[in-house]
């Protein structure tokens, strides 16, 4: 009878009827339950043990991740430093432009054209050219005039 009972425990029992068959849980003997618990514990212990190849792969992956993180932080800090440098250079450029504009304004206001005219005409004896002394000509060959080139005659 004991062997029949063991056979019944191994095979699931079904209830026949007009509904969907349901599996009736079969109770295991205490010895089988204890073996099952031991198997579970052995599997858990195996899962918790780390063998050497797995440990090496894990260490290499951790080192690569750490290297990438440090590289990322260095690149980020260099970008930030360059942005600050660009901002300071832009501020310096604006300061130089405003100084240049103020100097140009001072130079333009410093030159008094009336004073230049008076010195040229009174002290240096210069006079304006007459209309018959001014010659106009078109030079189509180039955009600039050479100093020692012959002037065409009319």
XYZ file of C-alpha atoms in Angstrom:
154
model
C 0.000 0.000 0.000
C 2.926 2.322 0.686
C 4.108 2.026 -2.884
C 0.652 2.893 -4.245
C 0.559 5.944 -2.079
C 3.980 7.096 -3.394
C 2.719 6.625 -6.953
C -0.347 8.683 -6.184
C 1.769 11.479 -4.722
C 3.926 11.719 -7.810
C 1.049 11.959 -10.253
C -1.337 14.880 -10.034
C -4.893 13.944 -9.246
C -7.793 15.377 -11.230
C -11.462 15.641 -10.395
C -13.690 14.604 -13.259
C -16.807 16.624 -13.913
C -18.505 19.088 -16.177
C -16.138 21.965 -15.250
C -12.557 22.595 -16.156
C -10.409 20.020 -14.443
C -8.530 21.418 -11.477
C -5.360 20.005 -10.118
C -5.585 18.938 -6.523
C -2.379 19.652 -4.622
C -0.752 16.455 -3.533
C 0.900 16.538 -0.155
C 4.488 15.488 -0.033
C 5.933 13.404 2.700
C 8.123 15.174 5.283
C 11.199 13.466 3.851
C 10.419 14.740 0.347
C 9.759 18.225 1.689
C 13.094 18.171 3.524
C 14.897 17.048 0.336
C 13.176 19.834 -1.563
C 14.281 22.416 1.030
C 17.873 21.109 0.861
C 17.862 21.382 -2.932
C 16.631 24.971 -2.719
C 19.335 25.858 -0.179
C 22.043 24.220 -2.298
C 20.903 26.174 -5.361
C 20.861 29.415 -3.356
C 24.393 28.751 -2.061
C 25.611 28.044 -5.597
C 23.987 31.260 -6.778
C 25.680 33.248 -4.026
C 29.115 31.834 -4.793
C 31.086 33.914 -7.277
C 33.561 31.994 -9.377
C 36.817 33.525 -10.679
C 35.810 34.203 -14.344
C 32.605 35.917 -13.236
C 34.558 37.995 -10.713
C 37.102 39.018 -13.368
C 34.385 40.078 -15.795
C 32.649 42.017 -13.040
C 35.875 43.814 -12.028
C 36.714 44.664 -15.654
C 33.194 46.014 -16.243
C 33.406 48.107 -13.065
C 36.816 49.505 -14.107
C 35.521 50.380 -17.584
C 32.499 52.103 -16.095
C 34.670 54.055 -13.670
C 37.029 55.066 -16.489
C 34.127 56.265 -18.650
C 32.642 58.255 -15.767
C 35.953 59.974 -15.026
C 36.439 60.751 -18.719
C 32.931 62.185 -18.930
C 33.566 64.433 -15.941
C 36.856 65.661 -17.420
C 35.244 66.471 -20.762
C 32.367 68.221 -19.007
C 34.744 70.336 -16.914
C 36.859 71.265 -19.951
C 33.732 72.334 -21.825
C 32.660 74.461 -18.872
C 36.132 76.036 -18.648
C 36.095 76.826 -22.373
C 32.661 78.400 -22.114
C 33.907 80.663 -19.305
C 36.998 81.540 -21.355
C 34.858 82.400 -24.370
C 32.597 84.580 -22.229
C 35.560 86.478 -20.777
C 37.058 86.943 -24.269
C 33.734 88.250 -25.560
C 33.602 90.754 -22.702
C 37.184 91.815 -23.457
C 36.303 92.194 -27.147
C 33.326 94.392 -26.311
C 35.510 96.544 -24.044
C 38.129 96.909 -26.806
C 35.469 97.779 -29.387
C 33.985 100.476 -27.177
C 37.473 101.860 -26.444
C 38.268 101.833 -30.171
C 35.029 103.652 -30.978
C 35.694 106.295 -28.330
C 39.252 106.826 -29.638
C 37.963 107.121 -33.214
C 35.431 109.691 -32.051
C 38.151 111.640 -30.227
C 40.392 111.581 -33.308
C 37.564 112.726 -35.571
C 36.623 115.562 -33.237
C 40.268 116.525 -32.695
C 40.837 117.242 -36.380
C 39.471 120.691 -37.081
C 39.095 121.026 -40.855
C 38.788 124.817 -40.647
C 42.135 124.968 -38.876
C 43.699 122.727 -41.542
C 42.337 125.008 -44.269
C 43.705 128.124 -42.585
C 47.180 126.646 -42.083
C 47.268 125.328 -45.663
C 46.186 128.571 -47.285
C 47.747 131.166 -44.996
C 50.946 129.599 -43.718
C 51.813 127.229 -46.560
C 50.459 129.292 -49.417
C 48.305 126.559 -50.896
C 45.314 127.322 -53.120
C 42.432 125.333 -54.538
C 42.949 123.980 -58.050
C 41.068 125.660 -60.893
C 38.664 123.703 -63.067
C 41.113 123.701 -65.971
C 43.821 122.214 -63.737
C 41.755 119.141 -62.753
C 41.902 116.207 -65.168
C 39.527 113.265 -64.840
C 40.122 109.950 -66.570
C 38.716 106.448 -66.388
C 41.017 103.524 -65.919
C 39.248 100.258 -66.654
C 42.189 97.863 -66.369
C 42.454 97.657 -62.612
C 40.919 99.004 -59.442
C 43.953 100.887 -58.233
C 46.311 103.545 -59.613
C 50.022 102.974 -59.874
C 52.037 105.917 -58.693
C 54.633 105.960 -61.465
C 52.361 105.104 -64.349
C 51.842 107.634 -67.118
C 48.677 109.684 -66.990
C 46.770 109.575 -70.289
C 46.384 112.862 -72.133
C 43.115 114.252 -73.415
